[in-house]
mmCIF file with all atom_site columns, C-alpha atoms and ligand atoms in Angstrom:
data_model
loop_
_atom_site.group_PDB
_atom_site.id
_atom_site.type_symbol
_atom_site.label_atom_id
_atom_site.label_alt_id
_atom_site.label_comp_id
_atom_site.label_asym_id
_atom_site.label_entity_id
_atom_site.label_seq_id
_atom_site.pdbx_PDB_ins_code
_atom_site.Cartn_x
_atom_site.Cartn_y
_atom_site.Cartn_z
_atom_site.occupancy
_atom_site.B_iso_or_equiv
_atom_site.pdbx_formal_charge
_atom_site.auth_seq_id
_atom_site.auth_comp_id
_atom_site.auth_asym_id
_atom_site.auth_atom_id
_atom_site.pdbx_PDB_model_num
ATOM   1   C CA . MET A 1 1   ? 9.601   4.628   -3.072  1.00 0.00 ? 1   MET A CA 1
ATOM   2   C CA . LYS A 1 2   ? 7.075   7.158   -1.801  1.00 0.00 ? 2   LYS A CA 1
ATOM   3   C CA . PHE A 1 3   ? 8.208   10.588  -0.589  1.00 0.00 ? 3   PHE A CA 1
ATOM   4   C CA . PHE A 1 4   ? 6.320   12.275  2.227   1.00 0.00 ? 4   PHE A CA 1
ATOM   5   C CA . VAL A 1 5   ? 7.397   15.769  3.179   1.00 0.00 ? 5   VAL A CA 1
ATOM   6   C CA . ASP A 1 6   ? 7.824   16.337  6.903   1.00 0.00 ? 6   ASP A CA 1
ATOM   7   C CA . THR A 1 7   ? 6.564   19.887  7.446   1.00 0.00 ? 7   THR A CA 1
ATOM   8   C CA . ALA A 1 8   ? 3.482   22.040  7.959   1.00 0.00 ? 8   ALA A CA 1
ATOM   9   C CA . GLU A 1 9   ? 4.855   24.868  5.793   1.00 0.00 ? 9   GLU A CA 1
ATOM   10  C CA . ILE A 1 10  ? 2.410   25.296  2.896   1.00 0.00 ? 10  ILE A CA 1
ATOM   11  C CA . ALA A 1 11  ? 4.835   27.064  0.528   1.00 0.00 ? 11  ALA A CA 1
ATOM   12  C CA . ALA A 1 12  ? 7.481   24.339  0.892   1.00 0.00 ? 12  ALA A CA 1
ATOM   13  C CA . ILE A 1 13  ? 4.910   21.584  0.330   1.00 0.00 ? 13  ILE A CA 1
ATOM   14  C CA . ALA A 1 14  ? 3.484   23.372  -2.729  1.00 0.00 ? 14  ALA A CA 1
ATOM   15  C CA . GLU A 1 15  ? 6.929   23.848  -4.292  1.00 0.00 ? 15  GLU A CA 1
ATOM   16  C CA . LEU A 1 16  ? 7.803   20.142  -4.066  1.00 0.00 ? 16  LEU A CA 1
ATOM   17  C CA . ASN A 1 17  ? 4.271   19.062  -4.950  1.00 0.00 ? 17  ASN A CA 1
ATOM   18  C CA . ASP A 1 18  ? 4.456   21.022  -8.220  1.00 0.00 ? 18  ASP A CA 1
ATOM   19  C CA . LEU A 1 19  ? 7.557   18.945  -9.064  1.00 0.00 ? 19  LEU A CA 1
ATOM   20  C CA . GLY A 1 20  ? 5.704   15.674  -8.445  1.00 0.00 ? 20  GLY A CA 1
ATOM   21  C CA . MET A 1 21  ? 7.872   14.903  -5.412  1.00 0.00 ? 21  MET A CA 1
ATOM   22  C CA . VAL A 1 22  ? 5.135   14.729  -2.787  1.00 0.00 ? 22  VAL A CA 1
ATOM   23  C CA . ASP A 1 23  ? 3.241   11.483  -2.213  1.00 0.00 ? 23  ASP A CA 1
ATOM   24  C CA . GLY A 1 24  ? 2.052   12.609  1.214   1.00 0.00 ? 24  GLY A CA 1
ATOM   25  C CA . VAL A 1 25  ? 2.813   14.845  4.194   1.00 0.00 ? 25  VAL A CA 1
ATOM   26  C CA . THR A 1 26  ? 3.630   14.235  7.842   1.00 0.00 ? 26  THR A CA 1
ATOM   27  C CA . THR A 1 27  ? 3.136   16.756  10.622  1.00 0.00 ? 27  THR A CA 1
ATOM   28  C CA . ASN A 1 28  ? 3.585   16.587  14.366  1.00 0.00 ? 28  ASN A CA 1
ATOM   29  C CA . PRO A 1 29  ? 2.924   19.003  17.267  1.00 0.00 ? 29  PRO A CA 1
ATOM   30  C CA . SER A 1 30  ? 6.445   20.477  16.980  1.00 0.00 ? 30  SER A CA 1
ATOM   31  C CA . LEU A 1 31  ? 5.979   21.144  13.246  1.00 0.00 ? 31  LEU A CA 1
ATOM   32  C CA . ILE A 1 32  ? 2.583   22.766  13.910  1.00 0.00 ? 32  ILE A CA 1
ATOM   33  C CA . LEU A 1 33  ? 4.267   25.000  16.502  1.00 0.00 ? 33  LEU A CA 1
ATOM   34  C CA . LYS A 1 34  ? 6.992   25.891  14.007  1.00 0.00 ? 34  LYS A CA 1
ATOM   35  C CA . SER A 1 35  ? 4.393   26.825  11.363  1.00 0.00 ? 35  SER A CA 1
ATOM   36  C CA . GLY A 1 36  ? 2.629   29.199  13.749  1.00 0.00 ? 36  GLY A CA 1
ATOM   37  C CA . ARG A 1 37  ? -0.688  28.013  12.268  1.00 0.00 ? 37  ARG A CA 1
ATOM   38  C CA . ASP A 1 38  ? -3.903  26.574  13.698  1.00 0.00 ? 38  ASP A CA 1
ATOM   39  C CA . ILE A 1 39  ? -3.740  22.775  13.368  1.00 0.00 ? 39  ILE A CA 1
ATOM   40  C CA . LEU A 1 40  ? -7.198  22.352  11.860  1.00 0.00 ? 40  LEU A CA 1
ATOM   41  C CA . GLU A 1 41  ? -6.768  25.172  9.345   1.00 0.00 ? 41  GLU A CA 1
ATOM   42  C CA . VAL A 1 42  ? -3.277  24.313  8.166   1.00 0.00 ? 42  VAL A CA 1
ATOM   43  C CA . THR A 1 43  ? -4.036  20.596  7.963   1.00 0.00 ? 43  THR A CA 1
ATOM   44  C CA . LYS A 1 44  ? -7.084  21.310  5.801   1.00 0.00 ? 44  LYS A CA 1
ATOM   45  C CA . GLU A 1 45  ? -4.964  23.451  3.466   1.00 0.00 ? 45  GLU A CA 1
ATOM   46  C CA . ILE A 1 46  ? -2.371  20.682  3.185   1.00 0.00 ? 46  ILE A CA 1
ATOM   47  C CA . CYS A 1 47  ? -5.065  18.076  2.482   1.00 0.00 ? 47  CYS A CA 1
ATOM   48  C CA . ASP A 1 48  ? -6.513  20.273  -0.275  1.00 0.00 ? 48  ASP A CA 1
ATOM   49  C CA . LEU A 1 49  ? -3.071  20.663  -1.842  1.00 0.00 ? 49  LEU A CA 1
ATOM   50  C CA . VAL A 1 50  ? -1.819  17.080  -1.710  1.00 0.00 ? 50  VAL A CA 1
ATOM   51  C CA . ASP A 1 51  ? -3.565  13.952  -2.976  1.00 0.00 ? 51  ASP A CA 1
ATOM   52  C CA . GLY A 1 52  ? -1.793  11.442  -0.704  1.00 0.00 ? 52  GLY A CA 1
ATOM   53  C CA . PRO A 1 53  ? -2.007  10.752  3.023   1.00 0.00 ? 53  PRO A CA 1
ATOM   54  C CA . VAL A 1 54  ? -1.538  13.706  5.383   1.00 0.00 ? 54  VAL A CA 1
ATOM   55  C CA . SER A 1 55  ? -0.601  12.701  8.928   1.00 0.00 ? 55  SER A CA 1
ATOM   56  C CA . ALA A 1 56  ? -2.129  14.771  11.731  1.00 0.00 ? 56  ALA A CA 1
ATOM   57  C CA . GLU A 1 57  ? -1.145  13.825  15.269  1.00 0.00 ? 57  GLU A CA 1
ATOM   58  C CA . VAL A 1 58  ? -3.359  13.444  18.341  1.00 0.00 ? 58  VAL A CA 1
ATOM   59  C CA . VAL A 1 59  ? -2.103  14.983  21.579  1.00 0.00 ? 59  VAL A CA 1
ATOM   60  C CA . ALA A 1 60  ? -4.259  13.269  24.214  1.00 0.00 ? 60  ALA A CA 1
ATOM   61  C CA . THR A 1 61  ? -2.632  10.492  26.230  1.00 0.00 ? 61  THR A CA 1
ATOM   62  C CA . GLU A 1 62  ? -5.706  8.422   27.220  1.00 0.00 ? 62  GLU A CA 1
ATOM   63  C CA . ALA A 1 63  ? -7.270  6.156   24.604  1.00 0.00 ? 63  ALA A CA 1
ATOM   64  C CA . ASP A 1 64  ? -10.817 7.554   24.794  1.00 0.00 ? 64  ASP A CA 1
ATOM   65  C CA . ASP A 1 65  ? -9.566  11.101  24.297  1.00 0.00 ? 65  ASP A CA 1
ATOM   66  C CA . MET A 1 66  ? -7.139  10.002  21.567  1.00 0.00 ? 66  MET A CA 1
ATOM   67  C CA . ILE A 1 67  ? -9.951  8.278   19.710  1.00 0.00 ? 67  ILE A CA 1
ATOM   68  C CA . ALA A 1 68  ? -12.135 11.395  19.963  1.00 0.00 ? 68  ALA A CA 1
ATOM   69  C CA . GLU A 1 69  ? -9.281  13.597  18.725  1.00 0.00 ? 69  GLU A CA 1
ATOM   70  C CA . GLY A 1 70  ? -8.515  11.135  15.940  1.00 0.00 ? 70  GLY A CA 1
ATOM   71  C CA . ARG A 1 71  ? -12.137 11.132  14.764  1.00 0.00 ? 71  ARG A CA 1
ATOM   72  C CA . LYS A 1 72  ? -12.147 14.950  14.768  1.00 0.00 ? 72  LYS A CA 1
ATOM   73  C CA . LEU A 1 73  ? -8.897  15.117  12.775  1.00 0.00 ? 73  LEU A CA 1
ATOM   74  C CA . ALA A 1 74  ? -10.228 12.471  10.368  1.00 0.00 ? 74  ALA A CA 1
ATOM   75  C CA . LYS A 1 75  ? -13.188 14.719  9.552   1.00 0.00 ? 75  LYS A CA 1
ATOM   76  C CA . ILE A 1 76  ? -10.808 17.335  8.061   1.00 0.00 ? 76  ILE A CA 1
ATOM   77  C CA . ALA A 1 77  ? -10.459 15.378  4.806   1.00 0.00 ? 77  ALA A CA 1
ATOM   78  C CA . PRO A 1 78  ? -10.580 11.822  3.418   1.00 0.00 ? 78  PRO A CA 1
ATOM   79  C CA . ASN A 1 79  ? -6.784  11.756  3.025   1.00 0.00 ? 79  ASN A CA 1
ATOM   80  C CA . ILE A 1 80  ? -6.020  12.244  6.734   1.00 0.00 ? 80  ILE A CA 1
ATOM   81  C CA . ALA A 1 81  ? -3.866  9.603   8.405   1.00 0.00 ? 81  ALA A CA 1
ATOM   82  C CA . VAL A 1 82  ? -4.403  9.921   12.147  1.00 0.00 ? 82  VAL A CA 1
ATOM   83  C CA . LYS A 1 83  ? -1.011  9.851   13.851  1.00 0.00 ? 83  LYS A CA 1
ATOM   84  C CA . VAL A 1 84  ? -0.783  8.207   17.274  1.00 0.00 ? 84  VAL A CA 1
ATOM   85  C CA . PRO A 1 85  ? 2.211   7.574   19.537  1.00 0.00 ? 85  PRO A CA 1
ATOM   86  C CA . LEU A 1 86  ? 3.431   4.050   20.169  1.00 0.00 ? 86  LEU A CA 1
ATOM   87  C CA . THR A 1 87  ? 1.902   3.603   23.619  1.00 0.00 ? 87  THR A CA 1
ATOM   88  C CA . TRP A 1 88  ? -0.777  1.097   24.644  1.00 0.00 ? 88  TRP A CA 1
ATOM   89  C CA . ALA A 1 89  ? -3.332  3.920   24.464  1.00 0.00 ? 89  ALA A CA 1
ATOM   90  C CA . GLY A 1 90  ? -2.021  4.778   20.988  1.00 0.00 ? 90  GLY A CA 1
ATOM   91  C CA . LEU A 1 91  ? -2.267  1.136   19.911  1.00 0.00 ? 91  LEU A CA 1
ATOM   92  C CA . LYS A 1 92  ? -5.836  0.917   21.198  1.00 0.00 ? 92  LYS A CA 1
ATOM   93  C CA . THR A 1 93  ? -6.646  4.074   19.232  1.00 0.00 ? 93  THR A CA 1
ATOM   94  C CA . CYS A 1 94  ? -4.953  2.575   16.192  1.00 0.00 ? 94  CYS A CA 1
ATOM   95  C CA . LYS A 1 95  ? -7.015  -0.616  16.426  1.00 0.00 ? 95  LYS A CA 1
ATOM   96  C CA . THR A 1 96  ? -10.292 1.267   16.925  1.00 0.00 ? 96  THR A CA 1
ATOM   97  C CA . LEU A 1 97  ? -9.751  3.757   14.113  1.00 0.00 ? 97  LEU A CA 1
ATOM   98  C CA . SER A 1 98  ? -8.287  1.165   11.718  1.00 0.00 ? 98  SER A CA 1
ATOM   99  C CA . ASP A 1 99  ? -11.350 -1.032  12.267  1.00 0.00 ? 99  ASP A CA 1
ATOM   100 C CA . GLU A 1 100 ? -13.433 1.995   11.240  1.00 0.00 ? 100 GLU A CA 1
ATOM   101 C CA . GLY A 1 101 ? -11.488 2.164   7.961   1.00 0.00 ? 101 GLY A CA 1
ATOM   102 C CA . GLN A 1 102 ? -9.355  5.140   8.981   1.00 0.00 ? 102 GLN A CA 1
ATOM   103 C CA . MET A 1 103 ? -5.684  5.403   7.940   1.00 0.00 ? 103 MET A CA 1
ATOM   104 C CA . VAL A 1 104 ? -3.458  5.425   11.027  1.00 0.00 ? 104 VAL A CA 1
ATOM   105 C CA . ASN A 1 105 ? 0.243   6.278   11.310  1.00 0.00 ? 105 ASN A CA 1
ATOM   106 C CA . VAL A 1 106 ? 1.867   4.938   14.492  1.00 0.00 ? 106 VAL A CA 1
ATOM   107 C CA . THR A 1 107 ? 4.725   7.239   15.386  1.00 0.00 ? 107 THR A CA 1
ATOM   108 C CA . LEU A 1 108 ? 7.650   7.403   17.832  1.00 0.00 ? 108 LEU A CA 1
ATOM   109 C CA . CYS A 1 109 ? 8.692   3.823   17.036  1.00 0.00 ? 109 CYS A CA 1
ATOM   110 C CA . PHE A 1 110 ? 12.158  2.901   18.284  1.00 0.00 ? 110 PHE A CA 1
ATOM   111 C CA . SER A 1 111 ? 12.131  -0.923  18.306  1.00 0.00 ? 111 SER A CA 1
ATOM   112 C CA . THR A 1 112 ? 11.170  -3.891  16.145  1.00 0.00 ? 112 THR A CA 1
ATOM   113 C CA . ASN A 1 113 ? 8.841   -5.179  18.859  1.00 0.00 ? 113 ASN A CA 1
ATOM   114 C CA . GLN A 1 114 ? 6.963   -1.881  18.845  1.00 0.00 ? 114 GLN A CA 1
ATOM   115 C CA . ALA A 1 115 ? 6.637   -2.185  15.061  1.00 0.00 ? 115 ALA A CA 1
ATOM   116 C CA . ILE A 1 116 ? 5.153   -5.681  15.427  1.00 0.00 ? 116 ILE A CA 1
ATOM   117 C CA . LEU A 1 117 ? 2.539   -4.351  17.852  1.00 0.00 ? 117 LEU A CA 1
ATOM   118 C CA . ALA A 1 118 ? 1.607   -1.553  15.444  1.00 0.00 ? 118 ALA A CA 1
ATOM   119 C CA . ALA A 1 119 ? 1.162   -4.018  12.570  1.00 0.00 ? 119 ALA A CA 1
ATOM   120 C CA . LYS A 1 120 ? -1.030  -6.253  14.725  1.00 0.00 ? 120 LYS A CA 1
ATOM   121 C CA . ALA A 1 121 ? -3.127  -3.197  15.705  1.00 0.00 ? 121 ALA A CA 1
ATOM   122 C CA . GLY A 1 122 ? -3.809  -2.580  11.997  1.00 0.00 ? 122 GLY A CA 1
ATOM   123 C CA . ALA A 1 123 ? -1.558  0.445   11.427  1.00 0.00 ? 123 ALA A CA 1
ATOM   124 C CA . THR A 1 124 ? -1.439  1.777   7.871   1.00 0.00 ? 124 THR A CA 1
ATOM   125 C CA . PHE A 1 125 ? 2.046   3.185   8.543   1.00 0.00 ? 125 PHE A CA 1
ATOM   126 C CA . ILE A 1 126 ? 4.727   2.558   11.164  1.00 0.00 ? 126 ILE A CA 1
ATOM   127 C CA . SER A 1 127 ? 7.142   5.445   11.689  1.00 0.00 ? 127 SER A CA 1
ATOM   128 C CA . PRO A 1 128 ? 10.548  4.319   12.993  1.00 0.00 ? 128 PRO A CA 1
ATOM   129 C CA . PHE A 1 129 ? 12.670  7.385   13.875  1.00 0.00 ? 129 PHE A CA 1
ATOM   130 C CA . ILE A 1 130 ? 16.134  7.047   12.341  1.00 0.00 ? 130 ILE A CA 1
ATOM   131 C CA . GLY A 1 131 ? 17.739  10.348  13.314  1.00 0.00 ? 131 GLY A CA 1
ATOM   132 C CA . ARG A 1 132 ? 16.738  10.227  16.959  1.00 0.00 ? 132 ARG A CA 1
ATOM   133 C CA . LEU A 1 133 ? 18.341  6.766   17.301  1.00 0.00 ? 133 LEU A CA 1
ATOM   134 C CA . ASP A 1 134 ? 21.497  8.050   15.597  1.00 0.00 ? 134 ASP A CA 1
ATOM   135 C CA . ASP A 1 135 ? 21.433  10.962  18.081  1.00 0.00 ? 135 ASP A CA 1
ATOM   136 C CA . ILE A 1 136 ? 21.959  8.511   20.959  1.00 0.00 ? 136 ILE A CA 1
ATOM   137 C CA . ASN A 1 137 ? 24.679  6.560   19.098  1.00 0.00 ? 137 ASN A CA 1
ATOM   138 C CA . LEU A 1 138 ? 22.429  3.706   17.966  1.00 0.00 ? 138 LEU A CA 1
ATOM   139 C CA . ASP A 1 139 ? 21.983  2.835   14.293  1.00 0.00 ? 139 ASP A CA 1
ATOM   140 C CA . GLY A 1 140 ? 18.571  3.969   13.082  1.00 0.00 ? 140 GLY A CA 1
ATOM   141 C CA . MET A 1 141 ? 19.105  2.163   9.792   1.00 0.00 ? 141 MET A CA 1
ATOM   142 C CA . ASP A 1 142 ? 19.449  -1.195  11.596  1.00 0.00 ? 142 ASP A CA 1
ATOM   143 C CA . LEU A 1 143 ? 15.933  -0.681  12.911  1.00 0.00 ? 143 LEU A CA 1
ATOM   144 C CA . ILE A 1 144 ? 14.535  -0.070  9.426   1.00 0.00 ? 144 ILE A CA 1
ATOM   145 C CA . ALA A 1 145 ? 16.260  -3.249  8.172   1.00 0.00 ? 145 ALA A CA 1
ATOM   146 C CA . ASP A 1 146 ? 14.984  -5.337  11.102  1.00 0.00 ? 146 ASP A CA 1
ATOM   147 C CA . ILE A 1 147 ? 11.404  -4.169  10.686  1.00 0.00 ? 147 ILE A CA 1
ATOM   148 C CA . ARG A 1 148 ? 11.579  -4.826  6.920   1.00 0.00 ? 148 ARG A CA 1
ATOM   149 C CA . GLN A 1 149 ? 12.739  -8.393  7.562   1.00 0.00 ? 149 GLN A CA 1
ATOM   150 C CA . VAL A 1 150 ? 10.127  -9.114  10.228  1.00 0.00 ? 150 VAL A CA 1
ATOM   151 C CA . TYR A 1 151 ? 7.254   -7.571  8.263   1.00 0.00 ? 151 TYR A CA 1
ATOM   152 C CA . ASP A 1 152 ? 8.290   -9.638  5.222   1.00 0.00 ? 152 ASP A CA 1
ATOM   153 C CA . ASN A 1 153 ? 8.585   -12.798 7.352   1.00 0.00 ? 153 ASN A CA 1
ATOM   154 C CA . TYR A 1 154 ? 4.935   -12.517 8.317   1.00 0.00 ? 154 TYR A CA 1
ATOM   155 C CA . GLY A 1 155 ? 3.431   -10.654 5.379   1.00 0.00 ? 155 GLY A CA 1
ATOM   156 C CA . TYR A 1 156 ? 2.390   -7.643  7.480   1.00 0.00 ? 156 TYR A CA 1
ATOM   157 C CA . GLU A 1 157 ? 0.895   -5.012  5.195   1.00 0.00 ? 157 GLU A CA 1
ATOM   158 C CA . THR A 1 158 ? 1.723   -2.011  7.401   1.00 0.00 ? 158 THR A CA 1
ATOM   159 C CA . GLU A 1 159 ? 3.959   0.319   5.387   1.00 0.00 ? 159 GLU A CA 1
ATOM   160 C CA . ILE A 1 160 ? 7.363   1.220   6.789   1.00 0.00 ? 160 ILE A CA 1
ATOM   161 C CA . LEU A 1 161 ? 7.578   5.018   6.848   1.00 0.00 ? 161 LEU A CA 1
ATOM   162 C CA . ALA A 1 162 ? 11.207  5.871   7.608   1.00 0.00 ? 162 ALA A CA 1
ATOM   163 C CA . ALA A 1 163 ? 11.015  9.040   9.729   1.00 0.00 ? 163 ALA A CA 1
ATOM   164 C CA . SER A 1 164 ? 13.328  11.462  11.505  1.00 0.00 ? 164 SER A CA 1
ATOM   165 C CA . ILE A 1 165 ? 15.416  11.586  8.349   1.00 0.00 ? 165 ILE A CA 1
ATOM   166 C CA . ARG A 1 166 ? 18.206  14.111  8.633   1.00 0.00 ? 166 ARG A CA 1
ATOM   167 C CA . THR A 1 167 ? 20.539  13.367  5.706   1.00 0.00 ? 167 THR A CA 1
ATOM   168 C CA . VAL A 1 168 ? 20.448  12.351  2.054   1.00 0.00 ? 168 VAL A CA 1
ATOM   169 C CA . ASN A 1 169 ? 22.254  9.142   3.034   1.00 0.00 ? 169 ASN A CA 1
ATOM   170 C CA . HIS A 1 170 ? 19.284  8.220   5.238   1.00 0.00 ? 170 HIS A CA 1
ATOM   171 C CA . VAL A 1 171 ? 17.156  8.399   2.071   1.00 0.00 ? 171 VAL A CA 1
ATOM   172 C CA . THR A 1 172 ? 19.536  6.215   0.023   1.00 0.00 ? 172 THR A CA 1
ATOM   173 C CA . ASP A 1 173 ? 19.869  3.647   2.799   1.00 0.00 ? 173 ASP A CA 1
ATOM   174 C CA . SER A 1 174 ? 16.099  3.523   3.367   1.00 0.00 ? 174 SER A CA 1
ATOM   175 C CA . ALA A 1 175 ? 15.597  2.903   -0.353  1.00 0.00 ? 175 ALA A CA 1
ATOM   176 C CA . ARG A 1 176 ? 18.232  0.132   -0.376  1.00 0.00 ? 176 ARG A CA 1
ATOM   177 C CA . ILE A 1 177 ? 16.616  -1.594  2.587   1.00 0.00 ? 177 ILE A CA 1
ATOM   178 C CA . GLY A 1 178 ? 13.155  -1.317  1.043   1.00 0.00 ? 178 GLY A CA 1
ATOM   179 C CA . ALA A 1 179 ? 11.336  1.131   3.308   1.00 0.00 ? 179 ALA A CA 1
ATOM   180 C CA . ASP A 1 180 ? 7.988   1.807   1.636   1.00 0.00 ? 180 ASP A CA 1
ATOM   181 C CA . VAL A 1 181 ? 8.048   5.534   2.354   1.00 0.00 ? 181 VAL A CA 1
ATOM   182 C CA . ILE A 1 182 ? 10.475  8.149   3.610   1.00 0.00 ? 182 ILE A CA 1
ATOM   183 C CA . THR A 1 183 ? 9.381   11.351  5.265   1.00 0.00 ? 183 THR A CA 1
ATOM   184 C CA . ALA A 1 184 ? 11.961  14.100  5.177   1.00 0.00 ? 184 ALA A CA 1
ATOM   185 C CA . PRO A 1 185 ? 12.147  17.863  5.667   1.00 0.00 ? 185 PRO A CA 1
ATOM   186 C CA . PRO A 1 186 ? 11.921  19.845  2.396   1.00 0.00 ? 186 PRO A CA 1
ATOM   187 C CA . GLY A 1 187 ? 15.599  20.787  2.668   1.00 0.00 ? 187 GLY A CA 1
ATOM   188 C CA . VAL A 1 188 ? 16.721  17.158  2.652   1.00 0.00 ? 188 VAL A CA 1
ATOM   189 C CA . ILE A 1 189 ? 14.504  16.331  -0.342  1.00 0.00 ? 189 ILE A CA 1
ATOM   190 C CA . LYS A 1 190 ? 15.917  19.306  -2.256  1.00 0.00 ? 190 LYS A CA 1
ATOM   191 C CA . LYS A 1 191 ? 19.489  18.232  -1.477  1.00 0.00 ? 191 LYS A CA 1
ATOM   192 C CA . LEU A 1 192 ? 18.869  14.870  -3.205  1.00 0.00 ? 192 LEU A CA 1
ATOM   193 C CA . ALA A 1 193 ? 19.515  16.593  -6.562  1.00 0.00 ? 193 ALA A CA 1
ATOM   194 C CA . ASP A 1 194 ? 22.916  17.941  -5.532  1.00 0.00 ? 194 ASP A CA 1
ATOM   195 C CA . HIS A 1 195 ? 26.161  16.508  -6.892  1.00 0.00 ? 195 HIS A CA 1
ATOM   196 C CA . PRO A 1 196 ? 29.440  18.432  -7.345  1.00 0.00 ? 196 PRO A CA 1
ATOM   197 C CA . LEU A 1 197 ? 30.146  16.657  -10.638 1.00 0.00 ? 197 LEU A CA 1
ATOM   198 C CA . THR A 1 198 ? 26.761  17.766  -11.970 1.00 0.00 ? 198 THR A CA 1
ATOM   199 C CA . ASP A 1 199 ? 27.650  21.383  -11.129 1.00 0.00 ? 199 ASP A CA 1
ATOM   200 C CA . LYS A 1 200 ? 31.151  21.048  -12.595 1.00 0.00 ? 200 LYS A CA 1
ATOM   201 C CA . GLY A 1 201 ? 29.925  19.318  -15.748 1.00 0.00 ? 201 GLY A CA 1
ATOM   202 C CA . LEU A 1 202 ? 27.250  21.939  -16.338 1.00 0.00 ? 202 LEU A CA 1
ATOM   203 C CA . GLU A 1 203 ? 29.777  24.734  -15.883 1.00 0.00 ? 203 GLU A CA 1
ATOM   204 C CA . THR A 1 204 ? 31.984  23.184  -18.595 1.00 0.00 ? 204 THR A CA 1
ATOM   205 C CA . PHE A 1 205 ? 29.077  22.600  -20.978 1.00 0.00 ? 205 PHE A CA 1
ATOM   206 C CA . LEU A 1 206 ? 27.862  26.196  -20.595 1.00 0.00 ? 206 LEU A CA 1
ATOM   207 C CA . ALA A 1 207 ? 31.365  27.608  -21.095 1.00 0.00 ? 207 ALA A CA 1
ATOM   208 C CA . ASP A 1 208 ? 31.844  25.543  -24.278 1.00 0.00 ? 208 ASP A CA 1
ATOM   209 C CA . TRP A 1 209 ? 28.373  26.454  -25.519 1.00 0.00 ? 209 TRP A CA 1
ATOM   210 C CA . ALA A 1 210 ? 29.134  30.161  -25.124 1.00 0.00 ? 210 ALA A CA 1
ATOM   211 C CA . LYS A 1 211 ? 32.206  29.654  -27.341 1.00 0.00 ? 211 LYS A CA 1
ATOM   212 C CA . THR A 1 212 ? 30.052  28.218  -30.163 1.00 0.00 ? 212 THR A CA 1
ATOM   213 C CA . GLY A 1 213 ? 28.198  31.538  -30.447 1.00 0.00 ? 213 GLY A CA 1
ATOM   214 C CA . GLN A 1 214 ? 24.977  29.591  -31.117 1.00 0.00 ? 214 GLN A CA 1
ATOM   215 C CA . LYS A 1 215 ? 21.461  29.960  -29.652 1.00 0.00 ? 215 LYS A CA 1
ATOM   216 C CA . ILE A 1 216 ? 18.689  27.388  -29.343 1.00 0.00 ? 216 ILE A CA 1
ATOM   217 C CA . LEU A 1 217 ? 15.913  29.966  -28.859 1.00 0.00 ? 217 LEU A CA 1
HETATM 218 C C1 . LIG B 2 .   ? 7.655   12.272  11.198  1.00 0.00 ? 301 LIG B C1 1
HETATM 219 O O1 . LIG B 2 .   ? 6.599   11.722  11.181  1.00 0.00 ? 301 LIG B O1 1
HETATM 220 C C2 . LIG B 2 .   ? 8.332   12.688  12.434  1.00 0.00 ? 301 LIG B C2 1
HETATM 221 O O2 . LIG B 2 .   ? 7.470   13.466  13.200  1.00 0.00 ? 301 LIG B O2 1
HETATM 222 C C3 . LIG B 2 .   ? 9.593   13.417  12.132  1.00 0.00 ? 301 LIG B C3 1
HETATM 223 O O3 . LIG B 2 .   ? 10.242  12.770  11.054  1.00 0.00 ? 301 LIG B O3 1
HETATM 224 C C4 . LIG B 2 .   ? 10.495  13.596  13.316  1.00 0.00 ? 301 LIG B C4 1
HETATM 225 O O4 . LIG B 2 .   ? 11.738  14.095  12.889  1.00 0.00 ? 301 LIG B O4 1
HETATM 226 P P1 . LIG B 2 .   ? 12.810  14.708  13.901  1.00 0.00 ? 301 LIG B P1 1
HETATM 227 O O5 . LIG B 2 .   ? 13.349  13.589  14.755  1.00 0.00 ? 301 LIG B O5 1
HETATM 228 O O6 . LIG B 2 .   ? 13.872  15.286  13.020  1.00 0.00 ? 301 LIG B O6 1
HETATM 229 O O7 . LIG B 2 .   ? 12.088  15.730  14.721  1.00 0.00 ? 301 LIG B O7 1
#
């Protein structure tokens, strides 16, 4: 399973990247706002830091403008994945840019039918939003499972990028279902290492080791 980190904070990306935990990065306009950085500058820094795909999102709503924005974002670096919303204008942008050989991430996906359209438009990634479905008392994980089944039924090559991940259980469930990628905030990725029995076991080992009076170094 590939891990993308869902942030535009350079320090957080670098920390996880040094641990080999970053296969790519996703950003969106809200994350750019949170970073306080210029989109072109911060995206370039992220692309220089990380080898894998870095999603940068267009903000226009008409296809012609989206395509122009997408082409400008794509010029930042070869590892840019242009991120477009799942609207007809976004799908048209996806088709145009994909035909040009550009990676495209279709975002704000909330249904299996939308995911089918994205695959047919040549999307590299489809981003179904788990947490935002859970927020309105639907089951985001059901959507990931449905898309996995339908994509497998027809051999669609678009990768399922499970997004809007809020908990470590979202990561486990996405892995079980067979999502190709998860994108999660740095805090969620860091929590994946936590287990109370690991902490308790280590405490016991260290206490016993102290009693031996030995040193390794
Ligand atoms: C990723 O591509 C999405 O922009 C992100 O996961 C959205 O997460 P949120 O619903 O927690 O804002």
